[in-house]
Tab-separated table of C-alpha atoms in Angstrom:
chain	number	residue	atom	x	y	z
A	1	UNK	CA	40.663	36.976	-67.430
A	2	UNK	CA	41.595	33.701	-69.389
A	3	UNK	CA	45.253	32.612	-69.470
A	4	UNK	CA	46.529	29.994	-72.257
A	5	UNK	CA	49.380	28.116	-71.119
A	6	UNK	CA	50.211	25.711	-73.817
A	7	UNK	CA	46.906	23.414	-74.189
A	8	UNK	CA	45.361	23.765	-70.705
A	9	UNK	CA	42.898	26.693	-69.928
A	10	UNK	CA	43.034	28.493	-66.892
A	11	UNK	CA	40.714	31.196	-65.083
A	12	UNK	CA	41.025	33.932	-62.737
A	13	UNK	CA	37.929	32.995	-60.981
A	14	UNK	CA	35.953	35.494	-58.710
A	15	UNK	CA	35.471	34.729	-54.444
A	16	UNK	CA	32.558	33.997	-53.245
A	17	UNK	CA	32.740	34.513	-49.392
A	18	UNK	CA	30.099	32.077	-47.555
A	19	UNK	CA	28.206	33.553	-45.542
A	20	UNK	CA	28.027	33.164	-41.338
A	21	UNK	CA	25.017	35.587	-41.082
A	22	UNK	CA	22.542	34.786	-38.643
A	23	UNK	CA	18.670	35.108	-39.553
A	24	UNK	CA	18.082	36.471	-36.485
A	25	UNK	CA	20.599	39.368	-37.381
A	26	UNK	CA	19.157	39.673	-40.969
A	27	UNK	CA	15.535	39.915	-40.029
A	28	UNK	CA	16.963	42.552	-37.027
A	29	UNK	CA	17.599	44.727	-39.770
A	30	UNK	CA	14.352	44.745	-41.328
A	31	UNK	CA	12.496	47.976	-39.597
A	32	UNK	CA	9.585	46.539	-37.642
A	33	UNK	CA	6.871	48.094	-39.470
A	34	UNK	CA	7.622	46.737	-42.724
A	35	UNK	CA	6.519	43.117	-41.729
A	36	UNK	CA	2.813	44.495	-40.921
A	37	UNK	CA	0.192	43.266	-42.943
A	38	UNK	CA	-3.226	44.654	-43.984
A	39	UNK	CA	-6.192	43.163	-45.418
A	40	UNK	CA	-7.769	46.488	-46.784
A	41	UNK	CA	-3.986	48.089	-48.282
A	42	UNK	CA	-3.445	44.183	-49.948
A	43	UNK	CA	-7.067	43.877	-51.515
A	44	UNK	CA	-6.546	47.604	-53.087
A	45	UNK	CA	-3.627	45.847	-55.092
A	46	UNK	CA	-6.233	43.126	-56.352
A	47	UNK	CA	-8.522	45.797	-57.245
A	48	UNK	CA	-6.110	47.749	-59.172
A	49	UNK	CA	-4.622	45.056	-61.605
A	50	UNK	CA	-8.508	43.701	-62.641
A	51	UNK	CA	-9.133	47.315	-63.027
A	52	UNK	CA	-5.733	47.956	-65.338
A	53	UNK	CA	-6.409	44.477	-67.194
A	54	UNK	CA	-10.230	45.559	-67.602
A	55	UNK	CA	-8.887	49.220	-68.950
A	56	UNK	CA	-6.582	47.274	-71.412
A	57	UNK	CA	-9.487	45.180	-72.693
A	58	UNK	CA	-12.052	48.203	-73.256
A	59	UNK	CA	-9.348	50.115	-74.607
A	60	UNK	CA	-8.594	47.206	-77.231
A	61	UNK	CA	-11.786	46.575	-77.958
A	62	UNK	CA	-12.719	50.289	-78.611
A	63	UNK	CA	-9.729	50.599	-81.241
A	64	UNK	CA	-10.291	47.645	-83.084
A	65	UNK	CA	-13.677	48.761	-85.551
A	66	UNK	CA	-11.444	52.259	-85.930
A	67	UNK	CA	-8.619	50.439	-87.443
A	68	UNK	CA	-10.881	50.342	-90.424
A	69	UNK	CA	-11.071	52.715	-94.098
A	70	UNK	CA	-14.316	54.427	-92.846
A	71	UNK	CA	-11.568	55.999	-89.886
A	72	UNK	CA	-8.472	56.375	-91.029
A	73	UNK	CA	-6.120	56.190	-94.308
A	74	UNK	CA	-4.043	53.830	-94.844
A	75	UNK	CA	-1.660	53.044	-98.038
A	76	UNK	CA	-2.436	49.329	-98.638
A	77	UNK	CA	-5.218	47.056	-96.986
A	78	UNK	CA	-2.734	44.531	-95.529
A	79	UNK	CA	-1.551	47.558	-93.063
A	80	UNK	CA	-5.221	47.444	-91.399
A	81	UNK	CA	-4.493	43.512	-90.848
A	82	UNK	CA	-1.106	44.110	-89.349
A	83	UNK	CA	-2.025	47.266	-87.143
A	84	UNK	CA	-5.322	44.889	-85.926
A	85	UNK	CA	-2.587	42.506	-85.235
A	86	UNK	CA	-0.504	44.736	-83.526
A	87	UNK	CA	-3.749	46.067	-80.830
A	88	UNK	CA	-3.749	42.493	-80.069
A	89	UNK	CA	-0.569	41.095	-79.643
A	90	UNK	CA	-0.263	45.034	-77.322
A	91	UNK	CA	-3.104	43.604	-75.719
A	92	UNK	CA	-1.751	40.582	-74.532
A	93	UNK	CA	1.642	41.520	-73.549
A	94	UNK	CA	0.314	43.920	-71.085
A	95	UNK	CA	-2.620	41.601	-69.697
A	96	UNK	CA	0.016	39.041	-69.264
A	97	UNK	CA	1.789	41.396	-67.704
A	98	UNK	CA	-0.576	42.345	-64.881
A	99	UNK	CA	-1.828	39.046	-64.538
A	100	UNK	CA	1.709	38.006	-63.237
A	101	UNK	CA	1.037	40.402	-60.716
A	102	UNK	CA	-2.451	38.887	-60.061
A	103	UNK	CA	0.038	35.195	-59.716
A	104	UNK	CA	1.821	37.770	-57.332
A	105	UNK	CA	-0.815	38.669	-55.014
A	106	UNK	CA	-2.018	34.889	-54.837
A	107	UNK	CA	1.921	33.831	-54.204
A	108	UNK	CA	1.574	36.407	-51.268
A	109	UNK	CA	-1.431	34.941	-49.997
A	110	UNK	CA	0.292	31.167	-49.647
A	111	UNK	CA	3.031	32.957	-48.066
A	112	UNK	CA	0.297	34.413	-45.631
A	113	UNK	CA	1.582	37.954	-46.228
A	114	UNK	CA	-1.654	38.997	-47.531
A	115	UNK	CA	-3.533	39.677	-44.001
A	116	UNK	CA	-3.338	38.348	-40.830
A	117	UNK	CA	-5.947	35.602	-41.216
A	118	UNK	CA	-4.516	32.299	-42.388
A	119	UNK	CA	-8.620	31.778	-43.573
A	120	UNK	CA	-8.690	34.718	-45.360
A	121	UNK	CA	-5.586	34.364	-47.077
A	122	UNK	CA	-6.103	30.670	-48.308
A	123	UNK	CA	-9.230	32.133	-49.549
A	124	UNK	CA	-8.066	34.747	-51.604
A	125	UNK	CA	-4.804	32.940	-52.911
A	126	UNK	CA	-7.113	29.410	-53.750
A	127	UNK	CA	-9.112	32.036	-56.304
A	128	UNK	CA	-6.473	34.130	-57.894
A	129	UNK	CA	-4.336	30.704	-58.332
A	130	UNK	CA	-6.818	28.911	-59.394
A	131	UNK	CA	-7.835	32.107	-62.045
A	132	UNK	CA	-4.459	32.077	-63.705
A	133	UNK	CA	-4.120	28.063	-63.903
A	134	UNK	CA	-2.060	27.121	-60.238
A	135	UNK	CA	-3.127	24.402	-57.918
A	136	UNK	CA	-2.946	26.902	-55.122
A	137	UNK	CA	-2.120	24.424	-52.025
A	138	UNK	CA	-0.459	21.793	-54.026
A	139	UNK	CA	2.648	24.531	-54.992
A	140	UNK	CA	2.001	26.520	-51.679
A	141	UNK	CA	3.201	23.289	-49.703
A	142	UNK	CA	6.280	22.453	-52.311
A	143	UNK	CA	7.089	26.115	-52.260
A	144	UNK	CA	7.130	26.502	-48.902
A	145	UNK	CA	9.729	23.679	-49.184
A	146	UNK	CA	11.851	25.391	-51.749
A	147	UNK	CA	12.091	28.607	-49.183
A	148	UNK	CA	13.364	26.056	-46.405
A	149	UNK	CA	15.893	24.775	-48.657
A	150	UNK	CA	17.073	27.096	-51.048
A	151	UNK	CA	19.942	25.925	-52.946
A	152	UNK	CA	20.209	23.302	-51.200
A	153	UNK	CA	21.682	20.191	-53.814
A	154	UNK	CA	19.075	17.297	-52.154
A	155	UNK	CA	16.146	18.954	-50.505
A	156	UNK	CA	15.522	22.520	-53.078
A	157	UNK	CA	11.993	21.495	-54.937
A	158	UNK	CA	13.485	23.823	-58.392
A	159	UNK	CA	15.604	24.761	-60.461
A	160	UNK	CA	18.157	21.833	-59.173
A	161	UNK	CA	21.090	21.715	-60.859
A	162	UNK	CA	22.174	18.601	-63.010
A	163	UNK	CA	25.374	16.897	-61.642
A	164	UNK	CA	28.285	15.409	-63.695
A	165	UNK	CA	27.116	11.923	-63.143
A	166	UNK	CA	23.369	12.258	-63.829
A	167	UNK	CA	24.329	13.639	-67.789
A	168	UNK	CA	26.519	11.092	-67.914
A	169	UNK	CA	29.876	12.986	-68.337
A	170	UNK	CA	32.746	11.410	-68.220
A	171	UNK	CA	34.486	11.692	-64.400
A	172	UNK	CA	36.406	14.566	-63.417
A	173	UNK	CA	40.316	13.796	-65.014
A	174	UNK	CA	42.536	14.647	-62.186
A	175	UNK	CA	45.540	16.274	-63.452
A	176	UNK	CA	43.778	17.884	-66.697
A	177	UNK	CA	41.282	19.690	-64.897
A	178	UNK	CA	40.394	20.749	-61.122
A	179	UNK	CA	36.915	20.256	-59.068
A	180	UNK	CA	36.462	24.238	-58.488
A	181	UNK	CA	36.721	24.301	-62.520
A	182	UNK	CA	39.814	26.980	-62.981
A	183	UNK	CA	41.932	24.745	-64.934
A	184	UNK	CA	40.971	23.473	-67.896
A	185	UNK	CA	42.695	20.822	-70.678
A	186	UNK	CA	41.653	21.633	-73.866
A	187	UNK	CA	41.168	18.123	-74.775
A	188	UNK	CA	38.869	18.077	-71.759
A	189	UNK	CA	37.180	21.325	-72.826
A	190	UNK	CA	36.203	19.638	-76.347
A	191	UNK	CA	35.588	16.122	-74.976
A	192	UNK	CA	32.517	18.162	-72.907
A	193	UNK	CA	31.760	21.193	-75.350
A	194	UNK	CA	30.714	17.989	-77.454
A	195	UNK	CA	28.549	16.681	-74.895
A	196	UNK	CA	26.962	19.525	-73.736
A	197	UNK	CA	27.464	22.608	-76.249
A	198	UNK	CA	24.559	24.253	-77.940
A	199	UNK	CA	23.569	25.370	-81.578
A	200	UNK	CA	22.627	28.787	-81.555
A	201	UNK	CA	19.588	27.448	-83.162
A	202	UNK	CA	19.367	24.871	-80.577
A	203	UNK	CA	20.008	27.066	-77.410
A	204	UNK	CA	16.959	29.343	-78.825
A	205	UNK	CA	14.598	26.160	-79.182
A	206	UNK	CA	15.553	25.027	-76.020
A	207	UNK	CA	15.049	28.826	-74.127
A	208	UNK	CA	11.444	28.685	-76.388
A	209	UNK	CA	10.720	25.504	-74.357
A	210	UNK	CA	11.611	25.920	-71.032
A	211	UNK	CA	9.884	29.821	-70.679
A	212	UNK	CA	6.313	28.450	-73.220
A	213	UNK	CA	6.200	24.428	-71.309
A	214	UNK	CA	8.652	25.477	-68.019
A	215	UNK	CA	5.782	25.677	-66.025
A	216	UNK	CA	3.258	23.049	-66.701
A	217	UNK	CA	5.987	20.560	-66.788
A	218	UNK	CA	7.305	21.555	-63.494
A	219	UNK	CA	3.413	20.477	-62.109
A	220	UNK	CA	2.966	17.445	-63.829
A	221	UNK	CA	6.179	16.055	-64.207
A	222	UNK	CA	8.638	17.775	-62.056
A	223	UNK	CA	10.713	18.900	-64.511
A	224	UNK	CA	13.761	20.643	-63.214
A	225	UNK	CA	12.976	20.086	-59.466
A	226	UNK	CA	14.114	17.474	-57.105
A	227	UNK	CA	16.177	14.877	-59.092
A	228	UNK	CA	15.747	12.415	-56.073
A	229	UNK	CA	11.963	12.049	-56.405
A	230	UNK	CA	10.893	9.210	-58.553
A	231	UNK	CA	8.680	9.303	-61.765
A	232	UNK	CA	5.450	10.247	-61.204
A	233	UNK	CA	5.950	13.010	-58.726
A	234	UNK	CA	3.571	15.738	-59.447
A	235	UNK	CA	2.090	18.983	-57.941
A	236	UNK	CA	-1.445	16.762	-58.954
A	237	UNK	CA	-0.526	13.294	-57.247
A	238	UNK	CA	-0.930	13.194	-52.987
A	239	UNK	CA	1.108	10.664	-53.253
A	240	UNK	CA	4.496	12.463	-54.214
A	241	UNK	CA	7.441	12.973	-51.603
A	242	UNK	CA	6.948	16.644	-51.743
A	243	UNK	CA	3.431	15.836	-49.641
A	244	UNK	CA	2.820	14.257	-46.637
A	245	UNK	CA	-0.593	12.376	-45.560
A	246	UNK	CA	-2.112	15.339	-44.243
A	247	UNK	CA	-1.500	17.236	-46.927
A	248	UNK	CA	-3.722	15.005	-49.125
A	249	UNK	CA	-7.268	16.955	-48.962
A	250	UNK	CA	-5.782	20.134	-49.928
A	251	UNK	CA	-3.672	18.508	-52.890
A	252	UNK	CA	-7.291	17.318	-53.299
A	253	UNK	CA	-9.170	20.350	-53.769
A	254	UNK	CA	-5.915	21.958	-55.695
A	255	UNK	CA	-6.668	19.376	-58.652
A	256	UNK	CA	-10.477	20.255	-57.983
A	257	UNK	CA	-10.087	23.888	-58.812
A	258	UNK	CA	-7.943	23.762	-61.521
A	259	UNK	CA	-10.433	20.841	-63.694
A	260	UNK	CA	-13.039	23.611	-63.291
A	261	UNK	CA	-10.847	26.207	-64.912
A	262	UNK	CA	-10.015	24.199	-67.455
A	263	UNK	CA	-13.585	23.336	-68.086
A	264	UNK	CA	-14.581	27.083	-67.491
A	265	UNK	CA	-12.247	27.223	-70.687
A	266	UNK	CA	-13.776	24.687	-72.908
A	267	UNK	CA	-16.785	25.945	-72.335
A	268	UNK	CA	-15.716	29.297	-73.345
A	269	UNK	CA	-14.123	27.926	-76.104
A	270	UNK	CA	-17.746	26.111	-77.376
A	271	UNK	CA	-19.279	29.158	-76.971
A	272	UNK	CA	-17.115	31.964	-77.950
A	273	UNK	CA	-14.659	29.712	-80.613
A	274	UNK	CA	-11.000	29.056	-79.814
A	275	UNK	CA	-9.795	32.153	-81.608
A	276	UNK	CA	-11.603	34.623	-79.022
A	277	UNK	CA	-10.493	32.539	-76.062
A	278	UNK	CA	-6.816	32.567	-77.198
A	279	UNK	CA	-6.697	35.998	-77.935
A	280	UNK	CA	-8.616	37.200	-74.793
A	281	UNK	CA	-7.332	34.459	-71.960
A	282	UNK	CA	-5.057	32.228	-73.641
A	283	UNK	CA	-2.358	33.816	-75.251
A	284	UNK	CA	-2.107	36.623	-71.866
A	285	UNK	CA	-1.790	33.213	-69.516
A	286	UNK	CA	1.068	31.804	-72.228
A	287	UNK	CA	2.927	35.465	-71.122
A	288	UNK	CA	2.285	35.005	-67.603
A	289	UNK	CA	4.051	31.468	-67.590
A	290	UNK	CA	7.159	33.332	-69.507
A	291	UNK	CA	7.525	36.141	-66.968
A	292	UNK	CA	6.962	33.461	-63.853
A	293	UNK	CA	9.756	31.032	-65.673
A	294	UNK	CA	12.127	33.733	-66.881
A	295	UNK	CA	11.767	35.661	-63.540
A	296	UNK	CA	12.293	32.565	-60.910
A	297	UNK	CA	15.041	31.146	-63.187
A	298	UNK	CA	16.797	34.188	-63.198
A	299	UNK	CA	16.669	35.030	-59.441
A	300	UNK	CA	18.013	31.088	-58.666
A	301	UNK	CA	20.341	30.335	-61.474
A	302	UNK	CA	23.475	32.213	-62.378
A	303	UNK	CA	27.534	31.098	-62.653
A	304	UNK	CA	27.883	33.432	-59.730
A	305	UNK	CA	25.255	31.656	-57.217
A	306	UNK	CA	26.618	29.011	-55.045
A	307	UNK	CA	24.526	25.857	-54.079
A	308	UNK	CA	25.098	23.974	-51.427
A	309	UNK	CA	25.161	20.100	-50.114
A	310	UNK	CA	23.702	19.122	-46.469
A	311	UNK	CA	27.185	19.591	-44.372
A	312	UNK	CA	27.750	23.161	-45.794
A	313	UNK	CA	23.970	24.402	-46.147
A	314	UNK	CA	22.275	27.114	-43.627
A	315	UNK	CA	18.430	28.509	-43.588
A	316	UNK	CA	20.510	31.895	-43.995
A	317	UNK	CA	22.530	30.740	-46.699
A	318	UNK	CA	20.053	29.645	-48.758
A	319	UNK	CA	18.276	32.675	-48.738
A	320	UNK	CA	21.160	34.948	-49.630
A	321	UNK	CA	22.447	32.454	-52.441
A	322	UNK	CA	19.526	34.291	-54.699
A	323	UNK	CA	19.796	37.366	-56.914
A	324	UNK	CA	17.821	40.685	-57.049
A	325	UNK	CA	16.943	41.970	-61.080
A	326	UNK	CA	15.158	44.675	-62.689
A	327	UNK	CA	12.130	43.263	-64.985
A	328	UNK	CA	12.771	44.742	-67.707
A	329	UNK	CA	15.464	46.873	-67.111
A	330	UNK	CA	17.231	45.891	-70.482
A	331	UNK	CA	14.879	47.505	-71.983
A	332	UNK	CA	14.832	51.144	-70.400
A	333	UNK	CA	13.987	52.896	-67.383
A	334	UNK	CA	10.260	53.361	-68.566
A	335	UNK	CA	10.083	49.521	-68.763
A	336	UNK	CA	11.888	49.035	-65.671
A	337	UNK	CA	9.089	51.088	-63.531
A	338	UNK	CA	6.402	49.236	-65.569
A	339	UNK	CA	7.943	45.190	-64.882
A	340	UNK	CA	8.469	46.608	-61.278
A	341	UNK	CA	4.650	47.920	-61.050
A	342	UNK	CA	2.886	45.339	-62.961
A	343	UNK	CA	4.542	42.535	-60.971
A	344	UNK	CA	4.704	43.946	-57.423
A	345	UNK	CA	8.409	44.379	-57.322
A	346	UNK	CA	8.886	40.233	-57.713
A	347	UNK	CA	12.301	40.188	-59.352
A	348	UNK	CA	13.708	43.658	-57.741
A	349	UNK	CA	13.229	42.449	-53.596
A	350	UNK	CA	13.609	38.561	-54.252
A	351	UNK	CA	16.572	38.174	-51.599
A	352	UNK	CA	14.517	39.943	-49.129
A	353	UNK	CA	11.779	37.665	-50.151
A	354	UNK	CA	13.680	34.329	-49.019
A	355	UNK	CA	14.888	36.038	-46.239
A	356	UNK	CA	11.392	36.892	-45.035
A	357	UNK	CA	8.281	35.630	-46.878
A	358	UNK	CA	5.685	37.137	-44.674
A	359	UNK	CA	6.839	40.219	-45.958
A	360	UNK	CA	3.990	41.970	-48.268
A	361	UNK	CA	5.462	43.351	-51.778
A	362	UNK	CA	4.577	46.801	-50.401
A	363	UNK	CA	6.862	46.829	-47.308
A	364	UNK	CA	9.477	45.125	-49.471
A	365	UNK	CA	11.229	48.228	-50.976
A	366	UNK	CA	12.220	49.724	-47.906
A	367	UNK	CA	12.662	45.972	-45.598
A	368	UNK	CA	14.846	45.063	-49.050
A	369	UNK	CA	16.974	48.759	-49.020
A	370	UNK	CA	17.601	47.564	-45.184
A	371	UNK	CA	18.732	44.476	-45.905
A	372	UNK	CA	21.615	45.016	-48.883
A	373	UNK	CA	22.672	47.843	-45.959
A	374	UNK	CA	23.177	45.490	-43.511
A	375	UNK	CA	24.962	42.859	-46.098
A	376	UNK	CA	26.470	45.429	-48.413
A	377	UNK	CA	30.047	44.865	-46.270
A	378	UNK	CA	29.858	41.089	-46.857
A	379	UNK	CA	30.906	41.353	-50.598
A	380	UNK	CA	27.793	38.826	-51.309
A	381	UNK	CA	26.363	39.552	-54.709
A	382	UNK	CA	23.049	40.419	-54.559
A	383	UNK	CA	22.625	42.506	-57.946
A	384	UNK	CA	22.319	40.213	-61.140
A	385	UNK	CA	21.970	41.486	-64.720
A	386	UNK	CA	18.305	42.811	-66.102
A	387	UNK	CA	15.442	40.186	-66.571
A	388	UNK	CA	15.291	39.591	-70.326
A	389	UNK	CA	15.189	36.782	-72.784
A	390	UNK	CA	18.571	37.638	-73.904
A	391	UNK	CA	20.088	37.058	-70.300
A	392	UNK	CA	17.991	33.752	-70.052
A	393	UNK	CA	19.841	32.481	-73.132
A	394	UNK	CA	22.753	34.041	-71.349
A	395	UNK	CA	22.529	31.997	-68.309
A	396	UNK	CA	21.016	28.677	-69.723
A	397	UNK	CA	24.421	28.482	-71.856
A	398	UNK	CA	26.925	29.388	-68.791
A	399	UNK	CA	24.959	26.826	-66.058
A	400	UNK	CA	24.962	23.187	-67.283
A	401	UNK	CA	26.404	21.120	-64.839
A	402	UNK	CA	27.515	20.989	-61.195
A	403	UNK	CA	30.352	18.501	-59.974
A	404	UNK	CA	29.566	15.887	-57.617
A	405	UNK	CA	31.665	16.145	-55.050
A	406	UNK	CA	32.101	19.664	-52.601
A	407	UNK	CA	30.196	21.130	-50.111
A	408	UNK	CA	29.725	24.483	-52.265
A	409	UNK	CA	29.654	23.919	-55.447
A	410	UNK	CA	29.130	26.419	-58.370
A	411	UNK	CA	27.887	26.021	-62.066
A	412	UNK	CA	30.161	24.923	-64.789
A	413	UNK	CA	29.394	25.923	-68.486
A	414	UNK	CA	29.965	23.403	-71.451
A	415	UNK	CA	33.831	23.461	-71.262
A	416	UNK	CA	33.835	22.801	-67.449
A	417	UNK	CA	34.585	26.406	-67.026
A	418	UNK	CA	32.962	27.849	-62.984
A	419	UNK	CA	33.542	32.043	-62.766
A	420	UNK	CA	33.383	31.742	-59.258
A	421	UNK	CA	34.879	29.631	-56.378
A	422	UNK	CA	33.943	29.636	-52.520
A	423	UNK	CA	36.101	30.794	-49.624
A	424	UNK	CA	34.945	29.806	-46.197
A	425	UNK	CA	36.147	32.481	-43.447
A	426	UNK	CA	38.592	30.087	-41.828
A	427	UNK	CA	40.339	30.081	-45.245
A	428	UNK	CA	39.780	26.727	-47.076
């Protein structure tokens, strides 16, 4: 509810009690079986999405000389091109699709959820990373790091918030608005709409970028991760502070296996033409960088998710300052169940997920159901909105800046507007 009281804004701004959960008493909730792991019941999973992607492909490629007069009737010859169009563009949606759940299974692996063989796991993550275009150990190692330190303002490795300093705003005007962000001046609220607001053209160009480029700039220029590491830190460069010495060989052989998938590429593209290699591999690993971009976003970044500096930050907190969503689930039950199966039930157990990696996606449903029973008294939020581009243009307009002082701070949006504030349980 927004109040006007003569030219300063104020809001009634939800509570957001932080939480004094011990791990130990989150993971005791977890039945035991559900952090078992098997080799065979993981591979079948591997199996199943080259099979569906393999299905998609013959079935495509069976339809396409039948979209032709000889076959079928249809009222003008520019309908054949945009029904040929159509089998395509189907056929890379749902490629991409399962091949997010292909990134998936290798994600699993690094988290050595896969089996209970650190060898065999490495193994089978290095290929299906490498496959879809991720130096495996290089973002195993920094992603390990972002599970320590989840929403944690100096040590998370992405989606870091920007403070008010580093854009350069102007300092926080005592008197004509307040650090949680519930009071508002109006002059205040333009002086900052001007400096941050967005277009609607210009919020769209920007939500194009960051779901088409998100990923790839994230490796090679770690773009929106750590703000304290310097230029040139990059998931391809040993030398970055994400890394230490030892980790050198395997950052190594990371940048080894991706230069021969990119060559495997080129030399697809000499032989095949770029046309074939865009449609069949190219434009499908475009839609898997979308769904990993709008899916990780979405589970770290919302007005209602605190994040937290070093005096105020816990393993535990950290974990639970991340959001479950339905992939999809704008879009209909039917397309709910399919995001959910294609992608191994990422987005829908992701707080579960931080809570306990080791956990394969399989387990997850019923360690996750155990989990928001033993929090569901805490009044944590754990539910976000569906996974869908409109809800990324949603959030990227709400979350624009974080203040630099506070403990627990929470996103402002381009009037210096937060929806939530925290409450500690001794009161402050």
């Amino acid at each position: 509810m927004v109040q006007k009281i003569t030219s300063v804004t104020t809001v009634e701004q939800g509570v957001y009690p932080v939480p004094d959960i011990p791990i130990k008493e989150l993971l005791g909730a977890i039945p035991s079986h559900c952090f078992e792991r098997s080799l065979l019941r993981s591979s079948t999973y591997i199996f199943w999405d080259f099979f569906v992607i393999g299905c998609i492909y013959k079935g495509s490629a069976a339809l396409d000389p039948l979209i032709d007069p000889r076959y079928i009737y249809l009222p003008h010859p520019l309908v054949y091109t945009v029904l040929r169009f159509s089998l395509w563009a189907l056929y890379t949606f749902g490629t991409g699709l399962f091949g997010m759940g292909i990134w998936v299974l290798g994600h699993e692996c690094g988290h050595q959820a896969f089996s209970n063989s650190k060898i065999v796991n490495n193994i089978v993550g290095f290929i299906l990373h490498t496959s879809v275009g991720v130096p495996y150990h290089s973002w195993r190692i920094s992603h390990a790091k972002h599970h320590a330190s989840t929403s944690h303002m100096t040590q998370e490795q992405a989606y870091v918030p920007h403070t008010r300093s580093e854009l350069n705003l102007p300092p926080l005007k005592q008197g004509q608005e307040d650090l949680l962000g519930s009071r508002v001046s109006d002059v205040v609220r333009r002086e900052l709409y001007d400096a941050l607001g967005d277009s609607p053209l210009g919020a769209i160009t920007t939500t194009i970028f960051y779901l088409l480029a998100g990923w790839p700039a994230y490796l090679l220029f770690n773009t929106s991760g750590q703000k304290r590491y310097p230029i040139g830190t990059s998931h391809f460069n040993p030398s970055s502070p994400m890394y230490a010495p030892r980790d050198c060989n395997q950052v190594v052989i990371s940048t080894i296996g991706i230069a021969a998938w990119a060559s495997c590429i080129a030399t697809a593209i000499h032989y095949k033409g770029f046309a074939t290699v865009a449609v069949i591999y190219l434009i499908p690993y475009l839609w898997i960088h979308q769904w990993l971009v709008l899916i990780t976003f979405l589970q770290h970044t919302d007005p209602i998710l605190p994040h937290y500096r070093a005096a105020a930050f816990t393993f535990s907190r950290g974990a639970l300052s991340t959001l479950d969503r339905s992939l999809m689930g704008d879009c209909g039950s039917i397309m709910a169940w399919l995001g959910a199966h294609a992608t191994h039930g990422l987005a829908e157990t992701h707080v579960l997920h931080h809570v306990c990696s080791k956990i394969p996606h399989y387990h997850a449903w019923e360690a996750s159901a155990a989990l928001k029973e033993k929090i569901a008294g805490y009044g944590l939020p754990h539910e976000g909105r569906p996974i869908g581009w409109c809800e990324f243009y949603r959030v990227l307009k709400e979350c624009k800046f974080v203040e630099d002082e506070g403990d627990v701070v929470f996103f402002k949006n381009a009037e210096g507007i937060a929806v939530m504030r925290p409450a500690f349980h001794d009161g402050t």
